[in-house]
Amino acid sequence: LTSACVQDVESPALIRKPKLPKQAREDLPKQLAEMDRAKRIQRYVQKDGKCNVHHGNVRETYRYLTDIFTTLVDLKWRFNLFIFVLVYTVTWLFFGFMWWLIAYLRGDLDHIADNQWTPCVNNLNGFVSAFLFSIETETTIGYGYRVITDKCPEGIVLLLVQSVLGSIVNAFMVGCMFVKISQPKKRAETLVFSTNAVISMRDGRLCLMFRVGDLRNSHIVEASIRAKLIKSKQTKEGEFIPLNQTDINVGYNTGDDRLFLVSPLIICHEINQHSPFWEISQAHLAKEELEIVVILEGMVEATGMTCQARSSYVSSEIKWGYRFTPVLTLEDGFYEVDYNSFHDIYETDTPACSARELADMANRARLPLTWSLASKLSQQGLPESEQEGQETRTSPDSQAKSRQTERNGDIANIESESKV
């Protein structure tokens, strides 16, 4: 009994995993493969619009200093505020030191208690008082306790220089802060794109579609939409072009790319012979490594500044055979937009073949009767030489008959004219 108990304890326990349904077992490897592939895909543009590109090995860093204003505006807020405080503090300290140096060289610090002595600046008795006088001069506070006298020409020149340079510093730093505050980047946060793009039939044509919307009541003026296909390619000469950009027509020729973005709109790209998706089928799309970058541009109605919102769709986010759920409903006297259904899609009947194959099938369905008879004769195996021989043998008889009918018609016309 003891050995049996020991054997039972030492033997591994058999734990049976729950058996999945057949359909789930078949779909599980596909889902795992799609998840693994989605992790491996490197985006060119993130879903929030940030470009996933880092600039490295930039040796000519002096170019950033040539455009110092844009460099300061592009900095993060913590660095911008630090530079703002640092610039003012340095200018105040520098001119405070200059006022103290003038007082020291003229001997004003040695005659502080001498009422007969006329100093350059009244009541300036050290570096701290010189620093305070520098702040009062540059900020034009003017408390009236420390005043420059007319017996100090070097002080008058320094006062002019500090006033001019102080105005320049104020204009530069305040302008930089104003531009950074009024940047329309945050306006793009209320411009939304659908999570997925869809491919389905519209008016008998295969179309690629995605949806855009504006959450604010203030509209985007002169809004326009663009789309780019990001996909690496290899030329006929063997040159490899990474991340090649191809335009996707979303209505440039018809003006549909210019939007009146009051309510959510579905942007449609017709897949025709000029489209980069012309030969892509549903099975081919699942294997493609591509990315669609969409760019929405316009002017902010409140500020008049240009705003740009971006997003992207990789191949796993392009749903074949789906449509967007309507979000606009008519209420009592107004239209209401339900943004809870903004990203919702539903399945619809869509052919799985490419647009080129679909067009070929449609063309074959519209062939005339003579073409179909000729195809049947060719299917029956009649040699072309025999067909041409029959045509040549029957051609003289047919030509004689046609000439006889033409003569009979001419005689009949002459007889009718004579009777008249």
Short mmCIF file of C-alpha atoms in Angstrom, two decimals:
data_model
loop_
_atom_site.label_atom_id
_atom_site.label_comp_id
_atom_site.label_asym_id
_atom_site.label_seq_id
_atom_site.Cartn_x
_atom_site.Cartn_y
_atom_site.Cartn_z
CA LEU A 1 0.00 0.00 0.00
CA THR A 2 2.83 2.32 0.83
CA SER A 3 4.62 1.71 -2.47
CA ALA A 4 1.39 2.22 -4.37
CA CYS A 5 0.81 5.52 -2.59
CA VAL A 6 4.37 6.61 -3.35
CA GLN A 7 3.92 5.66 -7.00
CA ASP A 8 0.69 7.64 -7.18
CA VAL A 9 2.35 10.67 -5.62
CA GLU A 10 5.37 10.54 -7.91
CA SER A 11 3.39 9.96 -11.12
CA PRO A 12 2.51 13.19 -12.95
CA ALA A 13 -1.10 14.23 -12.84
CA LEU A 14 -2.94 14.11 -16.13
CA ILE A 15 -4.79 17.39 -16.68
CA ARG A 16 -7.06 17.40 -19.66
CA LYS A 17 -7.44 20.70 -21.45
CA PRO A 18 -10.93 21.62 -22.58
CA LYS A 19 -11.49 20.61 -26.17
CA LEU A 20 -12.26 23.54 -28.44
CA PRO A 21 -14.83 23.36 -31.23
CA LYS A 22 -13.57 22.46 -34.68
CA GLN A 23 -14.12 25.95 -36.11
CA ALA A 24 -12.29 27.52 -33.16
CA ARG A 25 -9.38 25.09 -33.58
CA GLU A 26 -9.11 25.99 -37.26
CA ASP A 27 -9.34 29.75 -36.69
CA LEU A 28 -6.93 29.83 -33.73
CA PRO A 29 -3.70 29.48 -35.79
CA LYS A 30 -4.91 32.17 -38.18
CA GLN A 31 -5.69 34.54 -35.31
CA LEU A 32 -2.32 33.87 -33.69
CA ALA A 33 -0.57 34.46 -37.02
CA GLU A 34 -2.44 37.75 -37.53
CA MET A 35 -1.55 38.88 -34.00
CA ASP A 36 2.10 38.00 -34.53
CA ARG A 37 2.13 39.76 -37.91
CA ALA A 38 0.46 42.87 -36.43
CA LYS A 39 3.21 43.02 -33.81
CA ARG A 40 5.93 42.76 -36.46
CA ILE A 41 4.53 45.52 -38.68
CA GLN A 42 6.45 48.74 -38.12
CA ARG A 43 4.26 51.78 -38.61
CA TYR A 44 5.44 54.79 -40.56
CA VAL A 45 2.79 57.00 -38.90
CA GLN A 46 1.17 56.15 -35.59
CA LYS A 47 -2.58 56.08 -35.12
CA ASP A 48 -2.41 59.40 -33.23
CA GLY A 49 -0.60 61.04 -36.16
CA LYS A 50 2.96 61.05 -34.82
CA CYS A 51 5.57 60.12 -37.40
CA ASN A 52 7.64 57.14 -36.34
CA VAL A 53 10.89 58.49 -37.82
CA HIS A 54 13.97 59.51 -35.86
CA HIS A 55 16.78 61.58 -37.37
CA GLY A 56 20.20 60.25 -36.50
CA ASN A 57 23.80 61.18 -37.31
CA VAL A 58 22.94 64.80 -38.08
CA ARG A 59 26.34 66.45 -38.24
CA GLU A 60 25.29 69.92 -39.38
CA THR A 61 23.65 70.83 -36.08
CA TYR A 62 24.42 74.51 -36.64
CA ARG A 63 21.47 74.64 -39.01
CA TYR A 64 19.15 74.48 -36.00
CA LEU A 65 20.72 77.66 -34.63
CA THR A 66 20.27 79.53 -37.90
CA ASP A 67 16.51 79.25 -37.32
CA ILE A 68 16.56 79.79 -33.57
CA PHE A 69 12.97 80.97 -33.39
CA THR A 70 11.55 77.74 -34.86
CA THR A 71 13.94 75.72 -32.70
CA LEU A 72 12.61 77.38 -29.55
CA VAL A 73 9.00 76.89 -30.64
CA ASP A 74 9.59 73.18 -31.32
CA LEU A 75 11.11 72.57 -27.89
CA LYS A 76 9.08 70.97 -25.13
CA TRP A 77 7.34 73.21 -22.66
CA ARG A 78 9.72 72.54 -19.75
CA PHE A 79 12.75 73.53 -21.84
CA ASN A 80 10.92 76.51 -23.30
CA LEU A 81 10.00 77.87 -19.87
CA PHE A 82 13.53 77.25 -18.59
CA ILE A 83 15.03 79.23 -21.49
CA PHE A 84 12.43 81.99 -20.99
CA VAL A 85 13.40 82.48 -17.33
CA LEU A 86 17.10 82.04 -18.07
CA VAL A 87 17.23 84.74 -20.78
CA TYR A 88 15.58 87.39 -18.59
CA THR A 89 17.70 86.50 -15.56
CA VAL A 90 20.94 86.66 -17.54
CA THR A 91 20.11 90.06 -19.05
CA TRP A 92 19.18 91.48 -15.65
CA LEU A 93 22.38 90.17 -14.08
CA PHE A 94 24.53 91.40 -16.94
CA PHE A 95 23.20 94.96 -16.90
CA GLY A 96 23.19 94.96 -13.09
CA PHE A 97 26.89 94.13 -13.20
CA MET A 98 27.44 96.97 -15.72
CA TRP A 99 25.70 99.49 -13.42
CA TRP A 100 27.76 98.28 -10.47
CA LEU A 101 30.97 98.49 -12.56
CA ILE A 102 30.25 102.11 -13.53
CA ALA A 103 29.60 103.01 -9.91
CA TYR A 104 32.81 101.25 -8.82
CA LEU A 105 35.00 102.91 -11.48
CA ARG A 106 33.61 106.39 -10.75
CA GLY A 107 34.15 105.96 -7.02
CA ASP A 108 30.45 106.23 -6.12
CA LEU A 109 30.76 103.28 -3.70
CA ASP A 110 33.46 105.16 -1.72
CA HIS A 111 31.24 108.28 -1.30
CA ILE A 112 27.99 106.70 -0.24
CA ALA A 113 27.62 108.91 2.88
CA ASP A 114 28.99 112.05 1.19
CA ASN A 115 26.12 114.39 0.43
CA GLN A 116 28.37 116.64 -1.64
CA TRP A 117 29.16 113.83 -4.10
CA THR A 118 26.97 113.41 -7.21
CA PRO A 119 26.82 109.68 -8.07
CA CYS A 120 25.86 108.16 -11.43
CA VAL A 121 22.78 106.55 -9.86
CA ASN A 122 21.34 107.82 -6.63
CA ASN A 123 20.98 105.31 -3.76
CA LEU A 124 23.08 102.64 -5.52
CA ASN A 125 25.33 101.24 -2.74
CA GLY A 126 26.22 97.73 -3.97
CA PHE A 127 25.65 94.93 -6.45
CA VAL A 128 22.20 94.05 -5.08
CA SER A 129 20.94 97.60 -5.52
CA ALA A 130 22.51 97.69 -9.01
CA PHE A 131 20.67 94.44 -9.88
CA LEU A 132 17.36 95.89 -8.66
CA PHE A 133 17.96 99.07 -10.69
CA SER A 134 18.61 96.91 -13.77
CA ILE A 135 15.26 95.15 -13.31
CA GLU A 136 13.45 98.48 -12.85
CA THR A 137 15.06 99.89 -15.99
CA GLU A 138 14.38 96.92 -18.28
CA THR A 139 10.83 96.35 -17.09
CA THR A 140 10.10 100.12 -16.91
CA ILE A 141 8.81 99.80 -13.35
CA GLY A 142 10.35 103.03 -12.05
CA TYR A 143 9.85 103.03 -8.28
CA GLY A 144 11.55 106.47 -8.08
CA TYR A 145 14.06 105.60 -5.34
CA ARG A 146 17.04 104.91 -7.59
CA VAL A 147 17.42 107.51 -10.37
CA ILE A 148 20.18 108.16 -12.87
CA THR A 149 21.70 111.65 -12.74
CA ASP A 150 22.71 113.93 -15.60
CA LYS A 151 26.37 114.00 -14.49
CA CYS A 152 27.02 110.46 -15.82
CA PRO A 153 27.26 110.24 -19.65
CA GLU A 154 28.40 106.60 -19.54
CA GLY A 155 25.29 105.78 -17.50
CA ILE A 156 23.07 107.50 -20.06
CA VAL A 157 24.59 105.40 -22.88
CA LEU A 158 24.11 102.20 -20.86
CA LEU A 159 20.50 103.19 -20.19
CA LEU A 160 19.83 103.54 -23.93
CA VAL A 161 21.50 100.21 -24.72
CA GLN A 162 19.55 98.37 -22.02
CA SER A 163 16.25 99.88 -23.13
CA VAL A 164 16.76 98.82 -26.76
CA LEU A 165 18.07 95.33 -25.97
CA GLY A 166 15.35 94.83 -23.39
CA SER A 167 12.69 95.63 -25.98
CA ILE A 168 14.25 93.13 -28.40
CA VAL A 169 14.36 90.40 -25.75
CA ASN A 170 10.75 91.08 -24.81
CA ALA A 171 9.58 90.93 -28.42
CA PHE A 172 11.50 87.71 -29.12
CA MET A 173 10.54 85.79 -26.00
CA VAL A 174 6.92 86.95 -25.80
CA GLY A 175 6.48 86.22 -29.52
CA CYS A 176 7.95 82.76 -29.06
CA MET A 177 5.63 82.00 -26.15
CA PHE A 178 2.60 83.35 -28.02
CA VAL A 179 3.28 81.21 -31.09
CA LYS A 180 3.81 78.12 -28.94
CA ILE A 181 0.58 78.71 -27.02
CA SER A 182 -1.47 79.32 -30.17
CA GLN A 183 -0.16 76.29 -32.07
CA PRO A 184 -3.11 74.33 -33.55
CA LYS A 185 -1.67 70.92 -32.63
CA LYS A 186 -4.24 70.39 -29.91
CA ARG A 187 -7.02 71.25 -32.38
CA ALA A 188 -6.15 68.05 -34.20
CA GLU A 189 -7.09 66.08 -31.09
CA THR A 190 -10.77 66.68 -31.88
CA LEU A 191 -10.42 65.52 -35.50
CA VAL A 192 -11.06 61.78 -35.43
CA PHE A 193 -10.51 58.98 -37.93
CA SER A 194 -12.21 55.61 -37.95
CA THR A 195 -10.27 52.77 -36.36
CA ASN A 196 -10.52 50.62 -39.49
CA ALA A 197 -10.75 51.19 -43.23
CA VAL A 198 -13.15 49.02 -45.24
CA ILE A 199 -13.37 47.65 -48.78
CA SER A 200 -16.80 46.96 -50.26
CA MET A 201 -18.95 47.60 -53.31
CA ARG A 202 -20.38 51.06 -53.96
CA ASP A 203 -22.35 51.83 -57.14
CA GLY A 204 -21.13 48.62 -58.73
CA ARG A 205 -17.44 49.37 -58.10
CA LEU A 206 -15.01 48.11 -55.52
CA CYS A 207 -14.06 50.98 -53.18
CA LEU A 208 -11.72 51.62 -50.26
CA MET A 209 -13.37 53.78 -47.57
CA PHE A 210 -12.60 55.35 -44.20
CA ARG A 211 -14.47 57.86 -42.04
CA VAL A 212 -13.46 61.25 -40.61
CA GLY A 213 -15.24 63.52 -38.16
CA ASP A 214 -14.91 66.74 -36.16
CA LEU A 215 -15.97 66.76 -32.50
CA ARG A 216 -16.10 70.55 -32.13
CA ASN A 217 -18.87 72.91 -33.11
CA SER A 218 -16.34 75.36 -34.58
CA HIS A 219 -15.62 74.08 -38.06
CA ILE A 220 -12.45 73.51 -40.04
CA VAL A 221 -12.40 75.99 -42.94
CA GLU A 222 -11.16 74.86 -46.38
CA ALA A 223 -10.77 71.27 -45.17
CA SER A 224 -9.10 68.87 -47.59
CA ILE A 225 -8.14 65.20 -47.37
CA ARG A 226 -5.19 63.32 -48.86
CA ALA A 227 -4.08 59.69 -48.72
CA LYS A 228 -0.76 57.99 -49.37
CA LEU A 229 0.16 54.34 -49.80
CA ILE A 230 3.41 53.51 -48.01
CA LYS A 231 4.91 50.33 -49.43
CA SER A 232 8.41 49.25 -50.34
CA LYS A 233 8.97 48.37 -53.99
CA GLN A 234 11.64 47.14 -56.34
CA THR A 235 12.08 48.66 -59.78
CA LYS A 236 12.63 46.75 -63.01
CA GLU A 237 16.33 47.59 -62.80
CA GLY A 238 16.58 45.93 -59.38
CA GLU A 239 16.65 49.13 -57.30
CA PHE A 240 14.95 48.72 -53.91
CA ILE A 241 12.93 51.75 -52.76
CA PRO A 242 11.98 51.49 -49.07
CA LEU A 243 8.71 53.06 -47.96
CA ASN A 244 7.78 54.29 -51.41
CA GLN A 245 4.90 56.80 -51.36
CA THR A 246 2.07 56.49 -53.88
CA ASP A 247 -0.88 58.87 -54.14
CA ILE A 248 -4.35 57.43 -53.53
CA ASN A 249 -7.01 59.38 -55.38
CA VAL A 250 -9.81 60.33 -52.97
CA GLY A 251 -11.59 62.73 -55.32
CA TYR A 252 -8.90 65.12 -56.49
CA ASN A 253 -10.26 65.19 -60.05
CA THR A 254 -13.89 65.65 -59.00
CA GLY A 255 -13.35 67.96 -56.02
CA ASP A 256 -14.55 65.37 -53.49
CA ASP A 257 -11.30 65.80 -51.57
CA ARG A 258 -12.48 69.25 -50.41
CA LEU A 259 -14.72 68.64 -47.41
CA PHE A 260 -17.52 70.47 -45.66
CA LEU A 261 -16.81 68.77 -42.35
CA VAL A 262 -19.95 69.56 -40.35
CA SER A 263 -20.86 65.91 -39.75
CA PRO A 264 -18.80 62.71 -40.15
CA LEU A 265 -17.99 61.90 -43.77
CA ILE A 266 -16.98 58.65 -45.46
CA ILE A 267 -14.01 59.21 -47.76
CA CYS A 268 -14.14 56.90 -50.78
CA HIS A 269 -11.37 55.76 -53.11
CA GLU A 270 -12.58 53.98 -56.24
CA ILE A 271 -10.34 51.02 -57.08
CA ASN A 272 -9.82 51.31 -60.83
CA GLN A 273 -6.96 50.67 -63.24
CA HIS A 274 -5.10 53.73 -61.89
CA SER A 275 -5.39 52.58 -58.27
CA PRO A 276 -2.52 50.79 -56.48
CA PHE A 277 -5.13 48.26 -55.24
CA TRP A 278 -6.18 47.29 -58.78
CA GLU A 279 -4.73 43.79 -58.61
CA ILE A 280 -5.09 43.18 -54.85
CA SER A 281 -7.66 40.60 -53.76
CA GLN A 282 -8.84 39.70 -50.28
CA ALA A 283 -6.35 36.85 -49.95
CA HIS A 284 -3.55 39.02 -51.34
CA LEU A 285 -4.36 41.88 -48.94
CA ALA A 286 -3.92 39.61 -45.91
CA LYS A 287 -0.32 38.90 -47.01
CA GLU A 288 0.62 42.47 -47.98
CA GLU A 289 2.83 44.68 -45.81
CA LEU A 290 1.51 48.13 -46.59
CA GLU A 291 0.27 51.22 -44.79
CA ILE A 292 -2.23 53.88 -45.80
CA VAL A 293 -1.51 57.35 -44.38
CA VAL A 294 -4.44 59.79 -44.40
CA ILE A 295 -3.92 63.53 -43.89
CA LEU A 296 -6.69 66.02 -43.08
CA GLU A 297 -5.78 69.70 -43.43
CA GLY A 298 -7.67 72.95 -42.94
CA MET A 299 -7.77 76.29 -41.15
CA VAL A 300 -9.03 76.67 -37.61
CA GLU A 301 -12.09 78.90 -37.68
CA ALA A 302 -11.26 80.61 -34.37
CA THR A 303 -7.61 81.48 -35.06
CA GLY A 304 -7.18 81.18 -38.84
CA MET A 305 -4.10 78.99 -38.42
CA THR A 306 -3.53 75.86 -40.49
CA CYS A 307 -4.22 72.58 -38.73
CA GLN A 308 -3.23 69.08 -39.82
CA ALA A 309 -4.44 65.75 -38.46
CA ARG A 310 -2.95 62.40 -39.48
CA SER A 311 -3.65 58.72 -39.03
CA SER A 312 -2.77 55.45 -40.72
CA TYR A 313 -4.12 52.00 -41.52
CA VAL A 314 -1.98 48.88 -41.87
CA SER A 315 -3.18 45.87 -43.86
CA SER A 316 -4.66 44.18 -40.77
CA GLU A 317 -6.83 47.27 -40.17
CA ILE A 318 -8.35 47.19 -43.67
CA LYS A 319 -11.51 45.08 -43.42
CA TRP A 320 -12.63 43.43 -46.67
CA GLY A 321 -16.38 43.10 -47.13
CA TYR A 322 -17.55 45.63 -44.54
CA ARG A 323 -19.35 48.98 -44.45
CA PHE A 324 -19.65 51.74 -41.90
CA THR A 325 -22.69 51.98 -39.66
CA PRO A 326 -24.69 55.21 -40.26
CA VAL A 327 -24.30 57.75 -37.46
CA LEU A 328 -26.53 60.62 -38.66
CA THR A 329 -30.20 60.66 -37.68
CA LEU A 330 -32.95 63.23 -38.16
CA GLU A 331 -34.44 64.52 -34.93
CA ASP A 332 -37.10 67.16 -34.27
CA GLY A 333 -35.71 70.13 -36.19
CA PHE A 334 -32.04 69.10 -36.31
CA TYR A 335 -29.62 66.34 -37.25
CA GLU A 336 -27.92 64.35 -34.52
CA VAL A 337 -24.59 62.53 -34.78
CA ASP A 338 -24.09 59.42 -32.66
CA TYR A 339 -20.36 59.17 -32.12
CA ASN A 340 -20.79 55.91 -30.19
CA SER A 341 -21.21 54.23 -33.59
CA PHE A 342 -18.48 56.21 -35.33
CA HIS A 343 -16.08 53.25 -35.51
CA ASP A 344 -18.73 50.53 -35.97
CA ILE A 345 -18.79 48.47 -39.18
CA TYR A 346 -21.03 45.67 -40.42
CA GLU A 347 -20.43 42.86 -42.89
CA THR A 348 -21.81 42.99 -46.41
CA ASP A 349 -21.66 40.83 -49.54
CA THR A 350 -18.44 41.68 -51.40
CA PRO A 351 -16.57 39.62 -54.01
CA ALA A 352 -13.23 38.34 -52.74
CA CYS A 353 -11.49 38.82 -56.10
CA SER A 354 -9.50 41.87 -57.12
CA ALA A 355 -11.00 44.83 -58.97
CA ARG A 356 -9.19 43.78 -62.14
CA GLU A 357 -10.68 40.29 -62.05
CA LEU A 358 -14.09 41.79 -61.32
CA ALA A 359 -13.79 44.10 -64.34
CA ASP A 360 -12.70 41.20 -66.58
CA MET A 361 -15.75 39.17 -65.56
CA ALA A 362 -18.03 42.13 -66.23
CA ASN A 363 -16.48 42.63 -69.69
CA ARG A 364 -16.95 38.98 -70.59
CA ALA A 365 -20.59 39.20 -69.51
CA ARG A 366 -21.12 42.11 -71.94
CA LEU A 367 -19.62 40.39 -75.04
CA PRO A 368 -21.81 40.55 -78.24
CA LEU A 369 -23.47 37.46 -79.78
CA THR A 370 -21.03 37.19 -82.71
CA TRP A 371 -18.10 36.96 -80.30
CA SER A 372 -19.82 34.20 -78.37
CA LEU A 373 -20.51 32.23 -81.62
CA ALA A 374 -16.91 32.60 -82.70
CA SER A 375 -15.75 31.35 -79.30
CA LYS A 376 -18.07 28.33 -79.61
CA LEU A 377 -16.69 27.48 -83.06
CA SER A 378 -13.18 27.67 -81.74
CA GLN A 379 -14.17 25.43 -78.82
CA GLN A 380 -15.58 22.81 -81.28
CA GLY A 381 -12.12 22.49 -82.80
CA LEU A 382 -12.83 23.72 -86.36
CA PRO A 383 -9.51 24.62 -87.96
CA GLU A 384 -9.02 28.21 -89.00
CA SER A 385 -7.83 27.14 -92.49
CA GLU A 386 -11.13 25.32 -93.15
CA GLN A 387 -13.09 28.35 -91.96
CA GLU A 388 -11.13 30.61 -94.32
CA GLY A 389 -11.62 28.11 -97.20
CA GLN A 390 -15.36 28.08 -96.68
CA GLU A 391 -15.41 31.85 -96.68
CA THR A 392 -13.44 32.02 -99.95
CA ARG A 393 -15.62 29.34 -101.59
CA THR A 394 -18.86 31.08 -100.71
CA SER A 395 -17.70 34.60 -101.40
CA PRO A 396 -18.16 34.60 -105.29
CA ASP A 397 -21.74 33.28 -105.05
CA SER A 398 -22.65 35.83 -102.45
CA GLN A 399 -21.10 38.63 -104.47
CA ALA A 400 -23.11 37.58 -107.60
CA LYS A 401 -26.33 37.48 -105.62
CA SER A 402 -25.73 40.93 -104.19
CA ARG A 403 -25.01 42.36 -107.64
CA GLN A 404 -28.23 40.80 -109.05
CA THR A 405 -30.32 42.29 -106.26
CA GLU A 406 -28.77 45.71 -106.84
CA ARG A 407 -29.64 45.50 -110.60
CA ASN A 408 -33.22 44.40 -109.88
CA GLY A 409 -33.60 47.32 -107.51
CA ASP A 410 -32.32 49.78 -110.10
CA ILE A 411 -34.74 48.42 -112.79
CA ALA A 412 -37.67 48.67 -110.42
CA ASN A 413 -36.80 52.29 -109.63
CA ILE A 414 -36.61 53.17 -113.39
CA GLU A 415 -40.01 51.53 -114.12
CA SER A 416 -41.67 53.41 -111.26
CA GLU A 417 -40.25 56.75 -112.47
CA SER A 418 -41.49 56.11 -116.06
CA LYS A 419 -45.00 55.33 -114.85
CA VAL A 420 -45.09 58.57 -112.96
#
